Tab-separated table of C-alpha atoms in Angstrom:
chain	number	residue	atom	x	y	z
A	9	MET	CA	19.312	127.202	-5.724
A	10	ARG	CA	15.590	127.304	-4.767
A	11	ARG	CA	14.635	127.928	-1.320
A	12	PRO	CA	12.943	124.532	-0.552
A	13	GLN	CA	16.039	122.705	-1.948
A	14	PHE	CA	18.371	124.908	0.023
A	15	LEU	CA	16.320	124.295	3.262
A	16	ALA	CA	16.339	120.453	2.600
A	17	MET	CA	20.133	120.533	2.006
A	18	LEU	CA	20.542	122.535	5.358
A	19	ALA	CA	18.460	120.049	7.224
A	20	GLY	CA	20.233	117.159	5.667
A	21	SER	CA	23.747	118.463	6.579
A	22	ALA	CA	22.542	119.418	10.062
A	23	LEU	CA	21.435	115.775	10.589
A	24	THR	CA	24.714	114.396	9.192
A	25	GLY	CA	26.761	116.667	11.475
A	26	CYS	CA	24.595	115.519	14.558
A	27	SER	CA	25.105	111.963	13.514
A	28	ARG	CA	28.872	112.353	12.918
A	29	LEU	CA	29.276	114.236	16.206
A	30	ALA	CA	27.398	111.563	18.118
A	31	THR	CA	29.438	108.796	16.481
A	32	SER	CA	32.708	110.375	17.583
A	33	LEU	CA	31.307	111.077	21.121
A	34	ASP	CA	30.250	107.321	21.109
A	35	ASP	CA	34.034	106.315	20.937
A	36	ASN	CA	34.908	108.614	23.688
A	37	ALA	CA	35.519	106.490	26.748
A	38	PRO	CA	34.347	108.717	29.648
A	39	PHE	CA	31.249	109.725	27.614
A	40	HIS	CA	30.543	106.135	26.857
A	41	ARG	CA	30.710	105.286	30.519
A	42	LEU	CA	28.256	108.205	31.171
A	43	LEU	CA	25.906	106.683	28.526
A	44	GLN	CA	26.173	103.257	30.218
A	45	SER	CA	25.269	104.786	33.795
A	46	PRO	CA	21.450	104.340	33.649
A	47	GLU	CA	21.793	100.573	33.670
A	48	LYS	CA	22.536	100.380	37.470
A	49	LEU	CA	19.524	102.556	38.145
A	50	ASP	CA	17.246	100.501	35.859
A	51	LEU	CA	18.417	97.363	37.639
A	52	ALA	CA	17.821	98.937	41.130
A	53	ILE	CA	14.304	99.870	40.266
A	54	LEU	CA	13.039	97.105	37.945
A	55	GLY	CA	15.057	94.277	39.644
A	56	ALA	CA	13.817	95.212	43.052
A	57	GLY	CA	11.179	92.539	43.112
A	58	GLN	CA	10.112	89.229	41.437
A	59	PRO	CA	7.013	90.167	39.430
A	60	LEU	CA	5.935	87.427	37.117
A	61	ALA	CA	5.879	87.877	33.373
A	62	ARG	CA	2.416	87.500	31.925
A	63	GLU	CA	1.429	83.971	30.862
A	64	TYR	CA	-0.756	83.389	27.852
A	65	PRO	CA	-3.328	80.767	26.822
A	66	ASP	CA	-2.098	78.182	24.342
A	67	ARG	CA	-4.039	79.859	21.428
A	68	ASP	CA	-1.526	82.771	21.575
A	69	ILE	CA	1.384	80.555	20.853
A	70	SER	CA	3.314	81.767	17.757
A	71	ALA	CA	3.154	79.290	14.801
A	72	ASP	CA	6.974	79.498	14.420
A	73	PHE	CA	9.377	80.347	17.266
A	74	ARG	CA	11.760	82.396	15.283
A	75	GLN	CA	15.387	81.315	15.360
A	76	ASN	CA	18.059	83.961	16.051
A	77	GLY	CA	21.672	83.947	17.116
A	78	PHE	CA	24.459	81.456	16.138
A	79	ASP	CA	24.306	78.416	13.942
A	80	LEU	CA	23.941	74.982	15.630
A	81	PRO	CA	26.831	73.896	17.862
A	82	SER	CA	29.572	72.600	15.625
A	83	SER	CA	31.151	70.047	17.858
A	84	PRO	CA	31.154	66.368	16.842
A	85	GLU	CA	29.717	65.438	20.352
A	86	TYR	CA	26.683	67.634	19.747
A	87	SER	CA	25.896	65.960	16.450
A	88	ARG	CA	26.334	62.565	18.016
A	89	TRP	CA	24.158	63.500	20.902
A	90	SER	CA	21.247	64.833	18.704
A	91	ALA	CA	21.536	61.802	16.564
A	92	ASN	CA	21.256	59.481	19.581
A	93	GLY	CA	18.281	61.139	21.346
A	94	TRP	CA	20.621	63.107	23.622
A	95	ARG	CA	22.245	60.046	24.993
A	96	GLY	CA	25.593	61.162	26.371
A	97	TYR	CA	24.595	64.714	26.940
A	98	ARG	CA	24.942	65.987	30.597
A	99	LEU	CA	24.133	69.244	32.206
A	100	PHE	CA	27.006	70.051	34.635
A	101	VAL	CA	26.827	72.328	37.689
A	102	SER	CA	30.186	73.342	39.032
A	103	GLY	CA	32.032	76.300	40.749
A	104	LEU	CA	30.871	77.590	44.212
A	105	VAL	CA	28.670	74.763	45.049
A	106	GLU	CA	28.944	72.196	47.975
A	107	SER	CA	28.070	69.223	45.796
A	108	PRO	CA	28.982	69.693	42.062
A	109	LYS	CA	26.600	67.426	40.035
A	110	SER	CA	25.609	66.530	36.396
A	111	TYR	CA	22.143	65.541	35.134
A	112	ASP	CA	21.143	63.849	31.967
A	113	LEU	CA	17.774	64.696	30.368
A	114	ALA	CA	15.974	61.977	32.156
A	115	ALA	CA	17.278	63.220	35.560
A	116	LEU	CA	16.239	66.740	34.834
A	117	ARG	CA	12.678	65.496	33.984
A	118	GLN	CA	12.459	63.033	36.972
A	119	LYS	CA	14.341	64.740	39.773
A	120	PHE	CA	12.672	68.121	39.494
A	121	ARG	CA	9.080	69.241	39.501
A	122	THR	CA	7.961	69.912	35.924
A	123	ARG	CA	7.102	73.533	35.289
A	124	ARG	CA	5.278	74.993	32.318
A	125	GLN	CA	4.866	78.527	31.222
A	126	THR	CA	3.517	80.191	27.942
A	127	THR	CA	5.423	83.463	27.910
A	128	ARG	CA	6.427	86.044	25.420
A	129	HIS	CA	10.015	86.255	24.063
A	130	ASP	CA	11.216	89.801	23.294
A	131	CYS	CA	14.147	89.949	21.108
A	132	VAL	CA	16.580	92.925	21.611
A	133	GLU	CA	16.151	93.495	17.839
A	134	GLY	CA	12.531	94.399	18.561
A	135	TRP	CA	10.338	91.408	17.553
A	136	SER	CA	8.326	89.249	19.904
A	137	VAL	CA	7.047	85.579	19.707
A	138	ILE	CA	5.154	83.519	22.300
A	139	GLY	CA	6.138	79.956	23.192
A	140	LYS	CA	5.153	77.362	25.830
A	141	TRP	CA	8.201	76.154	27.755
A	142	THR	CA	8.612	73.009	29.915
A	143	GLY	CA	11.406	72.424	32.175
A	144	ALA	CA	12.840	72.598	35.674
A	145	ARG	CA	13.083	75.750	37.768
A	146	LEU	CA	16.623	76.871	37.794
A	147	ALA	CA	16.190	77.556	41.582
A	148	ASP	CA	15.334	73.879	42.152
A	149	VAL	CA	18.492	72.629	40.277
A	150	LEU	CA	20.645	75.069	42.127
A	151	ALA	CA	19.201	73.977	45.512
A	152	ASP	CA	20.165	70.413	44.649
A	153	CYS	CA	23.770	71.486	44.286
A	154	ARG	CA	23.754	73.870	47.323
A	155	PRO	CA	25.544	77.013	46.321
A	156	THR	CA	28.073	78.321	48.907
A	157	PRO	CA	27.390	81.834	50.528
A	158	GLN	CA	30.193	83.116	48.298
A	159	ALA	CA	28.143	82.393	45.178
A	160	HIS	CA	26.709	85.564	43.660
A	161	TYR	CA	26.204	84.767	39.995
A	162	VAL	CA	25.376	81.759	37.864
A	163	VAL	CA	27.275	81.653	34.505
A	164	PHE	CA	25.707	79.597	31.764
A	165	HIS	CA	28.348	78.047	29.429
A	166	CYS	CA	26.892	77.123	26.031
A	167	LEU	CA	27.761	74.855	23.159
A	168	ASP	CA	27.163	77.321	20.289
A	169	ASP	CA	29.933	79.496	18.923
A	170	ASP	CA	29.940	82.646	16.801
A	171	GLY	CA	31.699	81.047	13.914
A	172	SER	CA	35.184	82.215	15.059
A	173	GLY	CA	35.315	79.801	18.002
A	174	THR	CA	33.981	82.117	20.745
A	175	LEU	CA	31.436	80.268	22.749
A	176	TYR	CA	28.152	81.784	23.838
A	177	TYR	CA	27.590	82.348	27.509
A	178	GLU	CA	25.318	84.342	29.778
A	179	SER	CA	24.848	85.012	33.498
A	180	LEU	CA	22.238	85.884	36.194
A	181	ASP	CA	22.604	87.054	39.752
A	182	MET	CA	21.127	84.878	42.471
A	183	ARG	CA	17.851	86.794	42.654
A	184	GLN	CA	17.219	86.484	38.983
A	185	ALA	CA	18.105	82.814	39.188
A	186	ALA	CA	15.694	82.419	41.989
A	187	HIS	CA	12.761	83.777	40.051
A	188	PRO	CA	9.942	81.221	39.720
A	189	GLN	CA	9.732	81.651	35.987
A	190	THR	CA	13.410	81.184	35.322
A	191	LEU	CA	13.568	77.784	33.817
A	192	LEU	CA	16.030	75.225	32.554
A	193	ALA	CA	13.710	74.234	29.659
A	194	TYR	CA	13.839	70.914	27.650
A	195	GLU	CA	10.566	71.305	25.846
A	196	LEU	CA	8.926	74.031	23.494
A	197	ASN	CA	5.228	73.717	22.758
A	198	ASP	CA	5.056	70.255	24.326
A	199	ARG	CA	7.814	68.771	22.182
A	200	PRO	CA	11.554	68.371	22.789
A	201	ILE	CA	13.149	71.715	21.926
A	202	PRO	CA	13.888	71.918	18.301
A	203	LEU	CA	17.657	72.128	17.309
A	204	LYS	CA	17.294	75.709	16.142
A	205	ASN	CA	15.750	76.854	19.395
A	206	GLY	CA	18.474	75.499	21.675
A	207	ALA	CA	18.103	71.691	22.115
A	208	PRO	CA	18.465	69.892	24.391
A	209	VAL	CA	18.415	72.305	27.306
A	210	ARG	CA	18.168	76.179	27.203
A	211	LEU	CA	17.560	78.723	29.815
A	212	LYS	CA	14.400	80.800	29.811
A	213	VAL	CA	14.245	84.187	31.417
A	214	PRO	CA	10.917	85.685	30.437
A	215	THR	CA	11.383	88.989	32.398
A	216	GLN	CA	14.367	89.989	30.260
A	217	LEU	CA	15.373	90.360	26.597
A	218	GLY	CA	15.930	87.092	24.595
A	219	TYR	CA	19.681	87.212	24.562
A	220	LYS	CA	19.545	86.319	28.314
A	221	SER	CA	17.897	83.041	27.514
A	222	ALA	CA	20.960	81.203	26.540
A	223	LYS	CA	20.523	78.180	24.143
A	224	TYR	CA	22.374	74.839	24.078
A	225	VAL	CA	23.401	75.110	27.762
A	226	ALA	CA	26.177	72.636	28.848
A	227	ARG	CA	27.393	73.841	32.147
A	228	LEU	CA	26.356	76.109	35.002
A	229	GLU	CA	29.173	77.676	37.013
A	230	LEU	CA	28.537	79.430	40.221
A	231	VAL	CA	30.971	82.319	40.740
A	232	ALA	CA	31.545	85.216	43.305
A	233	ASP	CA	31.886	87.910	40.684
A	234	LEU	CA	31.673	88.750	37.036
A	235	GLY	CA	34.486	90.600	35.259
A	236	GLY	CA	38.036	89.462	34.819
A	237	ALA	CA	38.108	85.880	33.437
A	238	ASN	CA	34.282	85.693	33.552
A	239	GLY	CA	34.007	88.615	31.015
A	240	MET	CA	31.221	91.103	31.399
A	241	GLY	CA	28.761	88.365	32.099
A	242	GLY	CA	27.738	87.308	28.517
A	243	TYR	CA	28.650	87.036	24.887
A	244	TRP	CA	26.626	90.109	23.986
A	245	GLU	CA	27.583	92.021	27.227
A	246	ASP	CA	31.150	91.646	25.992
A	247	ARG	CA	30.071	93.521	22.921
A	248	GLY	CA	28.408	96.487	24.600
A	249	TYR	CA	24.858	95.324	25.410
A	250	GLU	CA	23.430	95.687	28.914
A	251	TRP	CA	23.989	92.955	31.450
A	252	PHE	CA	20.560	93.775	32.978
A	253	ALA	CA	18.475	92.988	29.820
A	254	GLY	CA	15.225	94.069	31.403
A	255	ILE	CA	14.728	97.012	29.042
B	10	MET	CA	10.743	148.813	24.214
B	11	ASN	CA	7.720	147.038	25.885
B	12	ARG	CA	8.731	143.647	26.996
B	13	VAL	CA	7.433	140.854	29.286
B	14	TYR	CA	9.243	138.122	31.167
B	15	ARG	CA	7.685	135.003	29.687
B	16	TYR	CA	9.940	131.969	30.423
B	17	PRO	CA	11.570	131.317	33.875
B	18	LEU	CA	14.990	129.825	33.896
B	19	SER	CA	13.792	126.291	34.614
B	20	VAL	CA	11.475	126.465	31.538
B	21	ARG	CA	14.228	127.767	29.397
B	22	ILE	CA	16.768	125.127	30.476
B	23	THR	CA	14.330	122.144	30.231
B	24	HIS	CA	13.143	123.499	26.733
B	25	TRP	CA	16.596	123.317	25.295
B	26	LEU	CA	17.489	120.069	27.045
B	27	SER	CA	14.174	118.465	25.889
B	28	ALA	CA	14.980	119.680	22.358
B	29	LEU	CA	18.490	117.904	22.588
B	30	CYS	CA	16.934	114.797	24.006
B	31	LEU	CA	14.243	114.577	21.412
B	32	GLY	CA	16.870	114.855	18.600
B	33	VAL	CA	18.993	112.164	20.151
B	34	LEU	CA	15.937	110.009	20.941
B	35	ALA	CA	14.570	110.203	17.382
B	36	MET	CA	17.964	109.404	15.811
B	37	SER	CA	19.007	106.578	18.254
B	38	GLY	CA	15.435	105.290	18.043
B	39	MET	CA	15.788	104.905	14.279
B	40	GLN	CA	19.164	103.103	14.927
B	41	ILE	CA	17.259	100.686	17.145
B	42	PHE	CA	14.381	100.400	14.684
B	43	ASN	CA	16.919	99.417	12.035
B	44	ALA	CA	17.768	96.150	13.827
B	45	HIS	CA	14.308	94.932	12.877
B	46	PRO	CA	12.604	97.565	10.532
B	47	ALA	CA	9.059	96.245	10.687
B	48	LEU	CA	5.964	97.117	12.701
B	49	TYR	CA	3.178	94.770	13.665
B	50	ALA	CA	-0.241	95.504	14.941
B	51	SER	CA	-0.525	92.876	17.719
B	52	ASN	CA	1.162	91.604	20.692
B	53	THR	CA	3.632	89.327	18.892
B	54	SER	CA	5.238	89.683	15.537
B	55	ASN	CA	3.369	88.168	12.576
B	56	PHE	CA	6.426	88.123	10.457
B	57	SER	CA	4.609	87.697	7.143
B	58	HIS	CA	2.120	90.576	7.722
B	59	PRO	CA	3.939	93.625	8.925
B	60	VAL	CA	1.880	96.977	9.017
B	61	LEU	CA	5.050	98.754	7.917
B	62	ALA	CA	8.487	97.410	6.867
B	63	MET	CA	11.508	98.663	5.152
B	64	HIS	CA	13.415	96.365	2.665
B	65	GLY	CA	16.252	96.566	0.422
B	66	GLU	CA	17.820	94.401	-2.345
B	67	ALA	CA	21.393	94.848	-3.552
B	68	ASP	CA	20.548	93.803	-7.116
B	69	HIS	CA	17.046	94.362	-8.404
B	70	GLY	CA	17.044	94.242	-12.100
B	71	GLY	CA	20.411	95.860	-12.503
B	72	GLY	CA	20.562	98.156	-9.551
B	73	PRO	CA	19.817	98.385	-5.810
B	74	LEU	CA	16.313	98.861	-4.626
B	75	GLY	CA	15.027	100.217	-1.255
B	76	TYR	CA	11.377	100.408	-0.426
B	77	VAL	CA	8.915	100.920	2.321
B	78	LYS	CA	5.990	98.435	2.461
B	79	ILE	CA	2.857	99.852	4.080
B	80	GLY	CA	0.172	97.098	4.074
B	81	LYS	CA	0.182	95.907	0.526
B	82	HIS	CA	1.616	98.975	-0.990
B	83	ARG	CA	5.349	99.457	-1.910
B	84	ILE	CA	6.896	102.877	-2.054
B	85	ASN	CA	10.346	103.046	-3.772
B	86	THR	CA	12.734	104.952	-1.414
B	87	THR	CA	16.057	103.600	-2.876
B	88	GLY	CA	18.878	105.662	-1.365
B	89	ALA	CA	17.024	106.865	1.681
B	90	LEU	CA	14.913	104.134	3.284
B	91	GLY	CA	15.464	100.343	2.871
B	92	TRP	CA	18.547	100.763	0.866
B	93	GLY	CA	20.981	103.653	1.669
B	94	PRO	CA	24.323	104.775	3.139
B	95	ASP	CA	25.651	102.501	5.878
B	96	GLY	CA	28.051	105.042	7.551
B	97	MET	CA	31.195	103.344	6.405
B	98	GLY	CA	31.328	104.621	2.854
B	99	GLN	CA	28.987	101.977	1.339
B	100	GLN	CA	25.370	101.493	0.547
B	101	ALA	CA	23.568	98.637	2.253
B	102	GLU	CA	20.188	97.258	3.272
B	103	ARG	CA	19.245	99.564	6.161
B	104	GLY	CA	15.852	100.906	7.539
B	105	PHE	CA	16.970	104.546	8.077
B	106	PRO	CA	20.059	105.930	6.427
B	107	SER	CA	23.251	106.411	8.520
B	108	TRP	CA	23.053	110.183	8.486
B	109	ALA	CA	19.861	109.995	10.372
B	110	THR	CA	20.847	107.601	13.031
B	111	ILE	CA	23.020	107.749	16.273
B	112	PRO	CA	25.544	106.109	15.919
B	113	GLY	CA	25.943	106.374	12.178
B	114	PRO	CA	26.978	102.736	11.310
B	115	GLN	CA	24.771	99.872	12.371
B	116	ASP	CA	25.192	99.563	16.111
B	117	LEU	CA	22.215	98.375	18.100
B	118	ALA	CA	24.119	98.104	21.385
B	119	ASP	CA	25.225	101.716	21.437
B	120	GLY	CA	22.042	102.933	19.971
B	121	ARG	CA	20.243	101.382	23.012
B	122	ARG	CA	22.793	103.045	25.381
B	123	TRP	CA	22.199	106.581	23.827
B	124	HIS	CA	18.291	105.925	23.782
B	125	ILE	CA	17.945	104.821	27.361
B	126	PHE	CA	20.352	107.577	28.818
B	127	PHE	CA	18.490	110.268	26.950
B	128	ALA	CA	15.187	108.776	27.764
B	129	TRP	CA	15.841	109.245	31.431
B	130	LEU	CA	16.980	112.811	30.919
B	131	PHE	CA	13.948	113.597	28.626
B	132	ALA	CA	11.593	112.069	31.370
B	133	LEU	CA	13.104	114.368	34.013
B	134	CYS	CA	12.881	117.429	31.766
B	135	ALA	CA	9.230	116.653	30.827
B	136	LEU	CA	8.274	116.388	34.507
B	137	ILE	CA	9.730	119.838	35.237
B	138	TYR	CA	8.451	121.393	32.126
B	139	ALA	CA	4.922	119.971	32.631
B	140	ARG	CA	4.576	121.756	35.915
B	141	TRP	CA	4.877	125.128	34.006
B	142	ALA	CA	2.983	123.971	31.118
B	143	PHE	CA	-0.182	123.483	33.113
B	144	ALA	CA	-0.690	127.184	32.522
B	145	LEU	CA	-1.270	126.316	28.897
B	146	TRP	CA	-4.545	124.436	29.811
B	147	PRO	CA	-6.724	125.996	27.024
B	148	SER	CA	-9.731	127.866	28.548
B	149	ALA	CA	-13.180	128.052	26.868
B	150	LYS	CA	-12.133	131.501	25.658
B	151	ASP	CA	-9.039	130.040	24.009
B	152	ILE	CA	-11.118	127.389	22.155
B	153	ARG	CA	-13.532	130.068	20.910
B	154	ALA	CA	-10.608	131.967	19.626
B	155	VAL	CA	-9.216	129.217	17.626
B	156	PRO	CA	-10.912	129.920	14.320
B	157	ALA	CA	-9.745	133.471	14.442
B	158	ALA	CA	-6.128	132.398	15.350
B	159	LEU	CA	-6.202	129.883	12.476
B	160	LYS	CA	-7.071	132.699	10.021
B	161	GLU	CA	-4.384	134.796	11.497
B	162	HIS	CA	-1.749	131.984	11.111
B	163	LEU	CA	-2.356	131.952	7.267
B	164	VAL	CA	-0.082	134.925	7.117
B	165	PRO	CA	2.189	134.146	10.098
B	166	TRP	CA	4.554	136.985	9.427
B	167	ARG	CA	1.888	139.528	10.198
B	168	ILE	CA	1.148	138.097	13.671
B	169	LEU	CA	2.026	140.724	16.347
B	170	PRO	CA	3.671	139.761	19.509
B	171	THR	CA	1.290	139.710	22.473
B	172	ALA	CA	1.934	139.205	26.096
B	173	GLU	CA	0.213	135.902	26.235
B	174	ALA	CA	0.587	132.906	24.027
B	175	ASN	CA	-1.994	132.795	21.314
B	176	PRO	CA	-4.715	129.907	21.418
B	177	LEU	CA	-3.042	127.934	18.727
B	178	GLN	CA	0.196	128.114	20.426
B	179	LYS	CA	-1.407	126.989	23.744
B	180	LEU	CA	-3.271	124.244	22.222
B	181	SER	CA	-0.282	122.714	20.245
B	182	TYR	CA	2.035	122.993	23.217
B	183	PHE	CA	-0.611	121.460	25.423
B	184	ILE	CA	-1.103	118.445	23.079
B	185	VAL	CA	2.603	117.913	22.803
B	186	VAL	CA	3.259	118.079	26.599
B	187	PHE	CA	0.190	116.327	27.818
B	188	ALA	CA	-0.718	113.900	24.993
B	189	ILE	CA	2.222	113.018	22.724
B	190	THR	CA	5.027	113.182	25.313
B	191	PRO	CA	3.123	110.799	27.781
B	192	LEU	CA	2.291	108.530	24.778
B	193	VAL	CA	5.997	108.117	23.714
B	194	ILE	CA	7.171	107.670	27.267
B	195	VAL	CA	4.480	105.087	28.111
B	196	SER	CA	4.738	103.190	24.871
B	197	GLY	CA	8.504	103.112	25.325
B	198	LEU	CA	8.164	101.617	28.835
B	199	ALA	CA	5.706	99.019	27.539
B	200	LEU	CA	8.605	97.765	25.228
B	201	ALA	CA	10.706	96.594	28.299
B	202	PRO	CA	10.015	93.052	29.365
B	203	SER	CA	10.811	93.787	32.956
B	204	VAL	CA	8.488	96.734	32.951
B	205	ASP	CA	5.806	94.520	31.547
B	206	ALA	CA	6.306	91.972	34.444
B	207	TRP	CA	5.516	94.853	36.920
B	208	ALA	CA	2.655	96.177	34.788
B	209	PRO	CA	1.189	93.562	32.464
B	210	TRP	CA	-1.721	95.944	31.695
B	211	LEU	CA	0.538	98.470	30.193
B	212	PRO	CA	1.262	96.686	26.817
B	213	ALA	CA	-2.304	95.301	26.880
B	214	LEU	CA	-3.636	98.866	27.070
B	215	LEU	CA	-1.777	99.707	23.933
B	216	GLY	CA	-2.923	96.680	21.895
B	217	GLY	CA	0.100	94.477	22.773
B	218	ARG	CA	3.778	94.891	22.805
B	219	GLN	CA	4.266	95.065	19.020
B	220	PHE	CA	1.380	97.565	18.939
B	221	ALA	CA	3.096	99.638	21.453
B	222	ARG	CA	6.061	99.838	18.982
B	223	ILE	CA	3.596	101.425	16.521
B	224	TRP	CA	2.440	104.010	19.113
B	225	HIS	CA	6.061	104.844	19.935
B	226	PHE	CA	7.047	105.257	16.345
B	227	ALA	CA	3.795	107.272	15.475
B	228	GLY	CA	4.576	109.503	18.629
B	229	MET	CA	8.064	110.099	17.188
B	230	LEU	CA	6.521	111.112	13.819
B	231	ALA	CA	4.077	113.473	15.556
B	232	LEU	CA	6.849	115.076	17.491
B	233	MET	CA	8.685	115.576	14.241
B	234	ALA	CA	5.765	117.122	12.622
B	235	PHE	CA	5.409	119.507	15.576
B	236	PHE	CA	9.073	120.311	15.375
B	237	VAL	CA	8.805	121.433	11.730
B	238	GLY	CA	5.760	123.487	12.480
B	239	HIS	CA	7.359	124.973	15.572
B	240	ILE	CA	10.525	125.956	13.740
B	241	ALA	CA	8.533	127.492	10.948
B	242	MET	CA	6.514	129.557	13.292
B	243	VAL	CA	9.527	130.580	15.253
B	244	ALA	CA	11.267	131.767	12.029
B	245	LEU	CA	8.086	133.510	10.651
B	246	THR	CA	6.850	135.539	13.665
B	247	GLY	CA	10.011	137.272	14.627
B	248	MET	CA	12.790	134.849	14.762
B	249	ILE	CA	15.157	137.104	16.853
B	250	ASN	CA	12.557	138.077	19.472
B	251	ASN	CA	11.316	134.419	19.768
B	252	LEU	CA	14.822	132.954	20.091
B	253	ARG	CA	15.940	135.679	22.595
B	254	SER	CA	12.940	135.018	24.716
B	255	MET	CA	13.694	131.489	25.173
B	256	ILE	CA	17.335	132.185	25.954
B	257	THR	CA	16.859	135.310	28.231
B	258	GLY	CA	13.246	134.897	29.246
B	259	TRP	CA	12.338	138.312	28.047
B	260	TYR	CA	9.763	138.656	25.083
B	261	GLY	CA	9.573	141.986	23.344
B	262	LEU	CA	6.077	143.175	22.584
B	263	LYS	CA	7.065	145.412	19.643
B	264	GLU	CA	8.406	144.104	16.520
B	265	THR	CA	12.215	144.466	17.071
B	266	SER	CA	13.628	142.225	14.414
């Protein structure tokens, strides 16, 4: 064998060895916990304040707001609502609140001050698009239902499922929920949110990766803790992704 | 034998730890890249006009095809980039092949865990290492000596060990520690939406978030190029003496291998 070929083979097998070793380490539970340890530090540093995500002029809006995630919700109600201009759809707020309520789209529009933001959406896969969102501040909606002092997280229950019946869900802590740019959006680029982008109501959290911004939101539940019956706090979190999606 | 104590313990430890970190960061970075193997020279993704993209097709005129698209040019890379081993015994559409990524099979969630953990470790090492590396600041004398050193490096196996690092060594280490490393760290930070909320000027400085991905990727390639040159020089200029010096700290001034 010639020298360059031998060196290439050596380098190739060294890489393969590294990748195999790392793959088996990845399955080791204590090591995996070690790998997950920076998340708390990241949250402590980056989640310490409420800085605003940059807002862009309209000319920066992406021509197409890329669709990602699951197919449209498959329930017959969803098809009926979408065919009837969302008549029948209500957003429920339940759990640790003093006054559980529900809102139809008109109530969300009229009851709460309208907020607009043109922000960048960064997908965990790596791509970015810019969209203009209109909706109510999550903080305003929550204040209307008066969370109890025990409420530490908001869980967002969604209508879309992964094809095997598992529904999408997400969660925020009360600080993230109180961020002025955290919206319950009902419009994208001055029009009702298209079906593919999460109609009729989706969450928008511009300071974190896209998977936090749950689509097709049906119910907000205020809870004391995540874990247990509440999972790891999200569909993707249950599959190994960070709960703090700021990085 | 004449010898000189060249590398203090903190430098030796951070040198090897940084080497480990860079290996893991490159391989887990390629895992992350594979989730959307395309780069865009702007703030957002102009999906139809990537600067660089990797694609694969299972059946392209009778067989699989993998290619890298750079601008309008296509380079056939079947079996390595765009189409290659998926880490589970099959071939599939993939940016980088499974033998180059951590973990091997497609796994964005765990690739990110590896990347962020080792990014912290690397940043810590780089800080400690940089304190020592200030001594590498090239002097006017070093710059003047570059042409002679270049000539000398044409036949690297004849280079004699000297007490002080030669000007080319100093210059290349200096560039790695004070230009490329800060670039990969800063461009990596600019990819995080919560970091961007704290410092909106950061991605803007780099041409936007997607452009920051290009800087991050290019920095990785530059570090790999350095790695190849570094290993070659270590091997050609007295491998035993070089390796021993980075383990024990003592560098022999006479050819001992």
